[in-house]
Amino acid sequence: MFQKLANFWLSSFVTERLLASPLFHRMAARTHQKVSSVTDKGSKASNDFMKAFKENLEKEARNARK
């Protein structure tokens, strides 16, 4: 029981200190920007791939009908 209480107090203390830290907020903002950038690039590549895949599938379907 004491261990659970001590862990709760410690995690609360750490969380409050991080939320009060300007450095932590800058780091979080930078990380968010990098993750968003990677996600956007991946999304664009995925959309391009899906478009090419669909076009190829339609072309193959037309060729199979001939």
mmCIF file of C-alpha atoms in Angstrom:
data_model
loop_
_atom_site.group_PDB
_atom_site.id
_atom_site.type_symbol
_atom_site.label_atom_id
_atom_site.label_comp_id
_atom_site.label_asym_id
_atom_site.label_seq_id
_atom_site.Cartn_x
_atom_site.Cartn_y
_atom_site.Cartn_z
ATOM 1 C CA MET A 1 0.000 0.000 0.000
ATOM 2 C CA PHE A 2 2.778 2.410 0.922
ATOM 3 C CA GLN A 3 4.592 1.590 -2.328
ATOM 4 C CA LYS A 4 1.512 2.454 -4.421
ATOM 5 C CA LEU A 5 1.141 5.740 -2.567
ATOM 6 C CA ALA A 6 4.846 6.568 -2.975
ATOM 7 C CA ASN A 7 4.696 5.743 -6.716
ATOM 8 C CA PHE A 8 1.634 7.958 -7.123
ATOM 9 C CA TRP A 9 3.332 10.868 -5.331
ATOM 10 C CA LEU A 10 6.523 10.430 -7.315
ATOM 11 C CA SER A 11 4.755 10.233 -10.684
ATOM 12 C CA SER A 12 2.603 13.242 -9.793
ATOM 13 C CA PHE A 13 5.703 15.203 -8.785
ATOM 14 C CA VAL A 14 7.531 14.320 -12.015
ATOM 15 C CA THR A 15 4.487 15.160 -14.152
ATOM 16 C CA GLU A 16 4.003 18.523 -12.453
ATOM 17 C CA ARG A 17 7.690 19.391 -12.847
ATOM 18 C CA LEU A 18 7.638 18.500 -16.543
ATOM 19 C CA LEU A 19 4.498 20.524 -17.167
ATOM 20 C CA ALA A 20 6.081 23.519 -15.446
ATOM 21 C CA SER A 21 9.273 23.283 -17.529
ATOM 22 C CA PRO A 22 9.620 25.577 -20.573
ATOM 23 C CA LEU A 23 12.364 23.295 -21.924
ATOM 24 C CA PHE A 24 9.994 20.328 -21.871
ATOM 25 C CA HIS A 25 7.363 22.330 -23.785
ATOM 26 C CA ARG A 26 9.914 23.357 -26.447
ATOM 27 C CA MET A 27 11.070 19.765 -26.798
ATOM 28 C CA ALA A 28 7.473 18.530 -27.084
ATOM 29 C CA ALA A 29 6.664 21.153 -29.729
ATOM 30 C CA ARG A 30 9.768 20.243 -31.746
ATOM 31 C CA THR A 31 8.935 16.544 -31.511
ATOM 32 C CA HIS A 32 5.353 17.238 -32.622
ATOM 33 C CA GLN A 33 6.611 19.170 -35.665
ATOM 34 C CA LYS A 34 9.001 16.379 -36.665
ATOM 35 C CA VAL A 35 6.365 13.660 -36.263
ATOM 36 C CA SER A 36 3.843 15.712 -38.247
ATOM 37 C CA SER A 37 6.385 16.259 -41.024
ATOM 38 C CA VAL A 38 7.212 12.550 -41.261
ATOM 39 C CA THR A 39 3.514 11.648 -41.196
ATOM 40 C CA ASP A 40 2.708 14.121 -43.979
ATOM 41 C CA LYS A 41 5.537 12.794 -46.157
ATOM 42 C CA GLY A 42 4.434 9.208 -45.559
ATOM 43 C CA SER A 43 0.825 10.077 -46.308
ATOM 44 C CA LYS A 44 1.783 11.647 -49.641
ATOM 45 C CA ALA A 45 3.886 8.634 -50.641
ATOM 46 C CA SER A 46 1.097 6.291 -49.604
ATOM 47 C CA ASN A 47 -1.482 8.226 -51.641
ATOM 48 C CA ASP A 48 0.804 8.203 -54.700
ATOM 49 C CA PHE A 49 1.332 4.448 -54.333
ATOM 50 C CA MET A 50 -2.386 3.751 -53.956
ATOM 51 C CA LYS A 51 -3.194 5.846 -57.021
ATOM 52 C CA ALA A 52 -0.602 4.005 -59.148
ATOM 53 C CA PHE A 53 -1.751 0.643 -57.773
ATOM 54 C CA LYS A 54 -5.385 1.390 -58.628
ATOM 55 C CA GLU A 55 -4.486 2.542 -62.134
ATOM 56 C CA ASN A 56 -2.422 -0.605 -62.681
ATOM 57 C CA LEU A 57 -5.260 -2.783 -61.390
ATOM 58 C CA GLU A 58 -7.731 -1.133 -63.793
ATOM 59 C CA LYS A 59 -5.276 -1.549 -66.676
ATOM 60 C CA GLU A 60 -4.832 -5.243 -65.862
ATOM 61 C CA ALA A 61 -8.611 -5.702 -65.659
ATOM 62 C CA ARG A 62 -9.055 -4.108 -69.114
ATOM 63 C CA ASN A 63 -6.299 -6.315 -70.566
ATOM 64 C CA ALA A 64 -7.879 -9.439 -69.066
ATOM 65 C CA ARG A 65 -11.218 -8.647 -70.758
ATOM 66 C CA LYS A 66 -9.639 -8.522 -74.225
#
